[in-house]
């Protein structure tokens, strides 16, 4: 049996009855957009995160873009983030016309290095986007303090960290705005595209609400220049069902991660570091080794398909190469790009599958 690093079909099959019922409910209602499912999901998700406002949008990239716009970030402004992330983080900054300023990650946690953040701040810096990469919260204590002193908005990229916590507070509730993606493979995944902006600030929420639908006010008059970034009712209905299992699913991921940790403790792989006071939700279980590409091939020969997040940091990619500012050397970023490998981890991974992966991993150094 082939095992991939994520398996959305397994999740559908595990909860087929309630997902099918949720979809059926929407199909029969005749309200495929702007019905009751999106507002209900917004309320439930806001509760889950621990904020007052959640605004459903079409995808995670739009969530970031609209969050930036709601914070008045645009032409001439700089936004600091990392290069070791999904390209979407940087794409959103580009789309609002601001200049992405990319800084290095911390060598242990692979999230934004606060020291590099403070070095990169200029009088044009308007916001910082910490990415809670792989499911592990960034160093929000240090980042928040630097942002407060420099007057920066903090926009959290939570696309990989639904449910993760810092000092028992969920990511998304720690900065000014939190942005989520419900891409099918994420910890909370839709059956297509969907995203969410969460905030405690009513004014920012209202702004995002206008921007996501033609700049409309409640009278359906366009009072700002907006676009269309609606979440559809089918996705909201499915996500409402899946939200009920998210904490359990994350706990199962954590158990699998702990087992990987135990099994791999004696190997030469560098294992994920856990931040004190934070709870990792293991969107990905990423190990590091200089022999990454050989390990990928070896796993493949055992029918195990690993992933690489990410092979090319954003500042190496053709579209972005000349359009951003690199604040200082990105030494850690460039090194880990050659070392990171994502092992299969998802709540439905069964014992047989897990053993197949472990056998493949432990035989890697045999005969070398
Ligand atoms: C998935 C992801 C996004 C983008 O979300 P989409 O829904 O695909 O637009 C943004 N940032 C990070 C870190 C992601 O993993």
mmCIF file of C-alpha atoms in Angstrom, residues 140-357:
data_model
loop_
_atom_site.group_PDB
_atom_site.id
_atom_site.type_symbol
_atom_site.label_atom_id
_atom_site.label_comp_id
_atom_site.label_asym_id
_atom_site.label_seq_id
_atom_site.Cartn_x
_atom_site.Cartn_y
_atom_site.Cartn_z
ATOM 1 C CA UNK A 140 4.989 35.106 19.796
ATOM 2 C CA UNK A 141 6.206 36.497 23.138
ATOM 3 C CA UNK A 142 9.316 38.002 21.564
ATOM 4 C CA UNK A 143 7.660 38.937 18.261
ATOM 5 C CA UNK A 144 4.735 40.688 19.969
ATOM 6 C CA UNK A 145 7.072 42.724 22.147
ATOM 7 C CA UNK A 146 9.183 43.873 19.200
ATOM 8 C CA UNK A 147 6.037 44.705 17.222
ATOM 9 C CA UNK A 148 4.562 46.669 20.112
ATOM 10 C CA UNK A 149 7.721 48.746 20.529
ATOM 11 C CA UNK A 150 8.018 49.410 16.786
ATOM 12 C CA UNK A 151 4.281 50.047 16.242
ATOM 13 C CA UNK A 152 3.839 47.123 13.839
ATOM 14 C CA UNK A 153 0.668 45.197 13.164
ATOM 15 C CA UNK A 154 0.999 41.455 13.819
ATOM 16 C CA UNK A 155 -0.785 39.288 11.240
ATOM 17 C CA UNK A 156 -0.473 35.603 12.101
ATOM 18 C CA UNK A 157 -0.267 33.070 9.263
ATOM 19 C CA UNK A 158 -2.090 30.164 10.940
ATOM 20 C CA UNK A 159 -2.624 28.118 7.764
ATOM 21 C CA UNK A 160 -0.690 25.184 9.245
ATOM 22 C CA UNK A 161 -1.653 25.536 12.882
ATOM 23 C CA UNK A 162 -5.421 25.249 13.505
ATOM 24 C CA UNK A 163 -5.791 24.705 17.232
ATOM 25 C CA UNK A 164 -2.132 25.187 18.227
ATOM 26 C CA UNK A 165 -1.602 27.178 21.418
ATOM 27 C CA UNK A 166 0.871 29.513 23.088
ATOM 28 C CA UNK A 167 0.445 29.669 26.885
ATOM 29 C CA UNK A 168 -2.977 28.047 26.411
ATOM 30 C CA UNK A 169 -4.181 30.661 23.923
ATOM 31 C CA UNK A 170 -4.913 29.544 20.386
ATOM 32 C CA UNK A 171 -2.837 30.929 17.546
ATOM 33 C CA UNK A 172 -4.897 33.449 15.640
ATOM 34 C CA UNK A 173 -5.865 35.187 18.893
ATOM 35 C CA UNK A 174 -2.327 36.340 19.729
ATOM 36 C CA UNK A 175 -1.736 39.110 17.174
ATOM 37 C CA UNK A 176 -3.984 41.773 15.633
ATOM 38 C CA UNK A 177 -5.367 39.402 12.997
ATOM 39 C CA UNK A 178 -5.112 35.648 12.350
ATOM 40 C CA UNK A 179 -5.378 34.068 8.906
ATOM 41 C CA UNK A 180 -6.373 30.476 8.213
ATOM 42 C CA UNK A 181 -6.510 28.278 5.131
ATOM 43 C CA UNK A 182 -8.827 25.266 4.889
ATOM 44 C CA UNK A 183 -7.035 23.758 1.888
ATOM 45 C CA UNK A 184 -7.996 20.048 1.902
ATOM 46 C CA UNK A 185 -4.742 18.761 3.433
ATOM 47 C CA UNK A 186 -4.601 21.240 6.341
ATOM 48 C CA UNK A 187 -5.476 20.105 9.885
ATOM 49 C CA UNK A 188 -8.966 21.510 9.269
ATOM 50 C CA UNK A 189 -9.539 20.884 5.578
ATOM 51 C CA UNK A 190 -12.440 21.680 3.252
ATOM 52 C CA UNK A 191 -13.418 19.804 0.086
ATOM 53 C CA UNK A 192 -12.031 22.643 -1.993
ATOM 54 C CA UNK A 193 -10.802 26.147 -1.191
ATOM 55 C CA UNK A 194 -11.758 28.141 1.883
ATOM 56 C CA UNK A 195 -10.115 30.501 4.368
ATOM 57 C CA UNK A 196 -10.837 32.616 7.450
ATOM 58 C CA UNK A 197 -9.744 35.884 9.053
ATOM 59 C CA UNK A 198 -10.112 36.095 12.843
ATOM 60 C CA UNK A 199 -9.647 39.118 15.098
ATOM 61 C CA UNK A 200 -10.677 40.690 18.372
ATOM 62 C CA UNK A 201 -10.946 44.075 16.615
ATOM 63 C CA UNK A 202 -14.457 44.809 15.411
ATOM 64 C CA UNK A 203 -13.308 47.515 13.003
ATOM 65 C CA UNK A 204 -10.827 45.192 11.259
ATOM 66 C CA UNK A 205 -13.466 42.458 11.006
ATOM 67 C CA UNK A 206 -15.952 44.890 9.460
ATOM 68 C CA UNK A 207 -13.326 46.031 6.966
ATOM 69 C CA UNK A 208 -12.601 42.430 5.897
ATOM 70 C CA UNK A 209 -16.333 41.752 5.641
ATOM 71 C CA UNK A 210 -16.665 44.654 3.201
ATOM 72 C CA UNK A 211 -13.578 43.765 1.202
ATOM 73 C CA UNK A 212 -14.694 40.161 0.686
ATOM 74 C CA UNK A 213 -17.891 41.211 -1.078
ATOM 75 C CA UNK A 214 -17.605 44.159 -3.480
ATOM 76 C CA UNK A 215 -16.901 46.664 -0.707
ATOM 77 C CA UNK A 216 -20.543 46.487 0.357
ATOM 78 C CA UNK A 217 -22.021 47.929 3.530
ATOM 79 C CA UNK A 218 -25.153 46.362 5.026
ATOM 80 C CA UNK A 219 -27.259 48.274 2.469
ATOM 81 C CA UNK A 220 -25.322 46.586 -0.348
ATOM 82 C CA UNK A 221 -23.739 49.884 -1.386
ATOM 83 C CA UNK A 222 -20.064 49.744 -2.325
ATOM 84 C CA UNK A 223 -18.340 52.090 0.084
ATOM 85 C CA UNK A 224 -14.812 50.793 -0.501
ATOM 86 C CA UNK A 225 -13.216 49.126 -3.507
ATOM 87 C CA UNK A 226 -13.626 45.419 -2.851
ATOM 88 C CA UNK A 227 -13.720 42.157 -4.754
ATOM 89 C CA UNK A 228 -15.235 38.742 -4.303
ATOM 90 C CA UNK A 229 -13.745 36.378 -1.785
ATOM 91 C CA UNK A 230 -16.800 34.581 -0.416
ATOM 92 C CA UNK A 231 -16.639 31.199 1.267
ATOM 93 C CA UNK A 232 -19.326 28.910 -0.145
ATOM 94 C CA UNK A 233 -22.013 27.185 1.898
ATOM 95 C CA UNK A 234 -20.949 23.611 1.114
ATOM 96 C CA UNK A 235 -17.451 24.248 2.436
ATOM 97 C CA UNK A 236 -18.791 25.942 5.570
ATOM 98 C CA UNK A 237 -21.188 23.049 6.263
ATOM 99 C CA UNK A 238 -18.395 20.473 5.885
ATOM 100 C CA UNK A 239 -15.985 22.528 7.993
ATOM 101 C CA UNK A 240 -18.577 22.845 10.767
ATOM 102 C CA UNK A 241 -18.689 19.044 10.970
ATOM 103 C CA UNK A 242 -14.927 18.660 10.868
ATOM 104 C CA UNK A 243 -14.343 21.374 13.490
ATOM 105 C CA UNK A 244 -16.009 19.031 16.006
ATOM 106 C CA UNK A 245 -13.180 16.523 15.625
ATOM 107 C CA UNK A 246 -10.271 18.957 15.291
ATOM 108 C CA UNK A 247 -9.011 18.757 18.884
ATOM 109 C CA UNK A 248 -9.200 14.943 18.805
ATOM 110 C CA UNK A 249 -7.495 14.849 15.420
ATOM 111 C CA UNK A 250 -4.712 17.116 16.688
ATOM 112 C CA UNK A 251 -4.274 14.885 19.748
ATOM 113 C CA UNK A 252 -3.928 11.855 17.444
ATOM 114 C CA UNK A 253 -1.325 13.716 15.379
ATOM 115 C CA UNK A 254 0.589 14.533 18.584
ATOM 116 C CA UNK A 255 0.547 10.854 19.585
ATOM 117 C CA UNK A 256 1.920 9.822 16.202
ATOM 118 C CA UNK A 257 4.590 12.520 16.506
ATOM 119 C CA UNK A 258 5.595 11.226 19.933
ATOM 120 C CA UNK A 259 5.922 7.720 18.497
ATOM 121 C CA UNK A 260 8.069 8.981 15.632
ATOM 122 C CA UNK A 261 10.197 10.780 18.209
ATOM 123 C CA UNK A 262 10.737 7.612 20.190
ATOM 124 C CA UNK A 263 11.504 5.419 17.196
ATOM 125 C CA UNK A 264 13.847 7.941 15.582
ATOM 126 C CA UNK A 265 15.666 9.034 18.755
ATOM 127 C CA UNK A 266 18.617 6.766 18.004
ATOM 128 C CA UNK A 267 18.936 7.763 14.335
ATOM 129 C CA UNK A 268 20.936 10.618 12.846
ATOM 130 C CA UNK A 269 17.835 12.554 11.783
ATOM 131 C CA UNK A 270 17.278 15.955 13.389
ATOM 132 C CA UNK A 271 13.813 15.812 14.958
ATOM 133 C CA UNK A 272 11.360 18.698 15.548
ATOM 134 C CA UNK A 273 12.150 20.893 18.580
ATOM 135 C CA UNK A 274 9.241 21.806 20.819
ATOM 136 C CA UNK A 275 8.817 25.360 22.004
ATOM 137 C CA UNK A 276 8.282 25.695 25.747
ATOM 138 C CA UNK A 277 4.754 26.827 26.643
ATOM 139 C CA UNK A 278 3.466 26.027 23.174
ATOM 140 C CA UNK A 279 1.412 23.200 21.765
ATOM 141 C CA UNK A 280 2.437 21.879 18.335
ATOM 142 C CA UNK A 281 -0.408 20.455 16.193
ATOM 143 C CA UNK A 282 1.819 18.587 13.725
ATOM 144 C CA UNK A 283 0.353 19.660 10.435
ATOM 145 C CA UNK A 284 3.633 18.171 9.227
ATOM 146 C CA UNK A 285 6.221 16.013 10.975
ATOM 147 C CA UNK A 286 9.469 17.317 9.543
ATOM 148 C CA UNK A 287 12.843 15.686 10.079
ATOM 149 C CA UNK A 288 16.146 17.049 8.795
ATOM 150 C CA UNK A 289 19.042 15.213 7.212
ATOM 151 C CA UNK A 290 21.783 16.146 4.760
ATOM 152 C CA UNK A 291 20.847 12.909 2.939
ATOM 153 C CA UNK A 292 17.289 14.168 2.341
ATOM 154 C CA UNK A 293 16.949 13.277 -1.330
ATOM 155 C CA UNK A 294 18.430 9.793 -0.802
ATOM 156 C CA UNK A 295 16.010 9.275 2.068
ATOM 157 C CA UNK A 296 13.081 10.349 -0.133
ATOM 158 C CA UNK A 297 14.135 7.758 -2.745
ATOM 159 C CA UNK A 298 14.629 5.087 -0.105
ATOM 160 C CA UNK A 299 11.164 5.737 1.371
ATOM 161 C CA UNK A 300 9.669 5.639 -2.105
ATOM 162 C CA UNK A 301 11.165 2.187 -2.661
ATOM 163 C CA UNK A 302 9.127 1.160 0.412
ATOM 164 C CA UNK A 303 5.961 2.767 -0.999
ATOM 165 C CA UNK A 304 6.187 5.713 1.374
ATOM 166 C CA UNK A 305 5.901 9.134 -0.260
ATOM 167 C CA UNK A 306 7.498 11.873 1.828
ATOM 168 C CA UNK A 307 7.088 15.598 1.171
ATOM 169 C CA UNK A 308 9.446 18.565 1.108
ATOM 170 C CA UNK A 309 8.306 21.832 2.701
ATOM 171 C CA UNK A 310 10.030 23.685 1.141
ATOM 172 C CA UNK A 311 12.643 22.814 -1.442
ATOM 173 C CA UNK A 312 12.992 26.409 -2.613
ATOM 174 C CA UNK A 313 12.674 29.315 -0.218
ATOM 175 C CA UNK A 314 10.567 32.120 -1.660
ATOM 176 C CA UNK A 315 13.581 34.369 -2.356
ATOM 177 C CA UNK A 316 14.970 31.758 -4.793
ATOM 178 C CA UNK A 317 11.783 31.526 -6.838
ATOM 179 C CA UNK A 318 11.750 33.196 -10.230
ATOM 180 C CA UNK A 319 8.677 35.367 -9.746
ATOM 181 C CA UNK A 320 9.882 36.830 -6.461
ATOM 182 C CA UNK A 321 13.670 36.907 -6.820
ATOM 183 C CA UNK A 322 13.908 40.586 -7.765
ATOM 184 C CA UNK A 323 10.818 41.891 -6.054
ATOM 185 C CA UNK A 324 11.644 41.604 -2.403
ATOM 186 C CA UNK A 325 14.168 42.802 0.084
ATOM 187 C CA UNK A 326 16.341 40.371 2.009
ATOM 188 C CA UNK A 327 17.147 41.957 5.319
ATOM 189 C CA UNK A 328 20.263 39.931 6.105
ATOM 190 C CA UNK A 329 21.722 36.554 5.211
ATOM 191 C CA UNK A 330 19.172 33.763 5.072
ATOM 192 C CA UNK A 331 21.712 31.143 6.104
ATOM 193 C CA UNK A 332 19.437 28.849 8.107
ATOM 194 C CA UNK A 333 16.676 29.129 5.496
ATOM 195 C CA UNK A 334 19.028 28.169 2.674
ATOM 196 C CA UNK A 335 20.555 25.292 4.594
ATOM 197 C CA UNK A 336 17.312 23.690 5.733
ATOM 198 C CA UNK A 337 15.855 23.878 2.220
ATOM 199 C CA UNK A 338 18.211 21.006 1.396
ATOM 200 C CA UNK A 339 17.462 19.026 4.545
ATOM 201 C CA UNK A 340 13.757 19.048 5.398
ATOM 202 C CA UNK A 341 11.576 16.006 4.790
ATOM 203 C CA UNK A 342 7.929 15.660 5.814
ATOM 204 C CA UNK A 343 6.945 12.184 7.021
ATOM 205 C CA UNK A 344 3.352 10.978 6.671
ATOM 206 C CA UNK A 345 1.215 12.202 9.554
ATOM 207 C CA UNK A 346 -2.568 12.383 9.667
ATOM 208 C CA UNK A 347 -5.179 11.195 12.171
ATOM 209 C CA UNK A 348 -6.300 8.215 10.068
ATOM 210 C CA UNK A 349 -2.792 6.750 9.629
ATOM 211 C CA UNK A 350 -3.196 3.193 10.928
ATOM 212 C CA UNK A 351 -0.814 0.875 12.752
ATOM 213 C CA UNK A 352 0.086 -1.106 9.651
ATOM 214 C CA UNK A 353 0.904 2.077 7.770
ATOM 215 C CA UNK A 354 2.916 3.459 10.650
ATOM 216 C CA UNK A 355 4.961 0.255 10.882
ATOM 217 C CA UNK A 356 5.603 0.341 7.126
ATOM 218 C CA UNK A 357 7.016 3.872 7.478
#
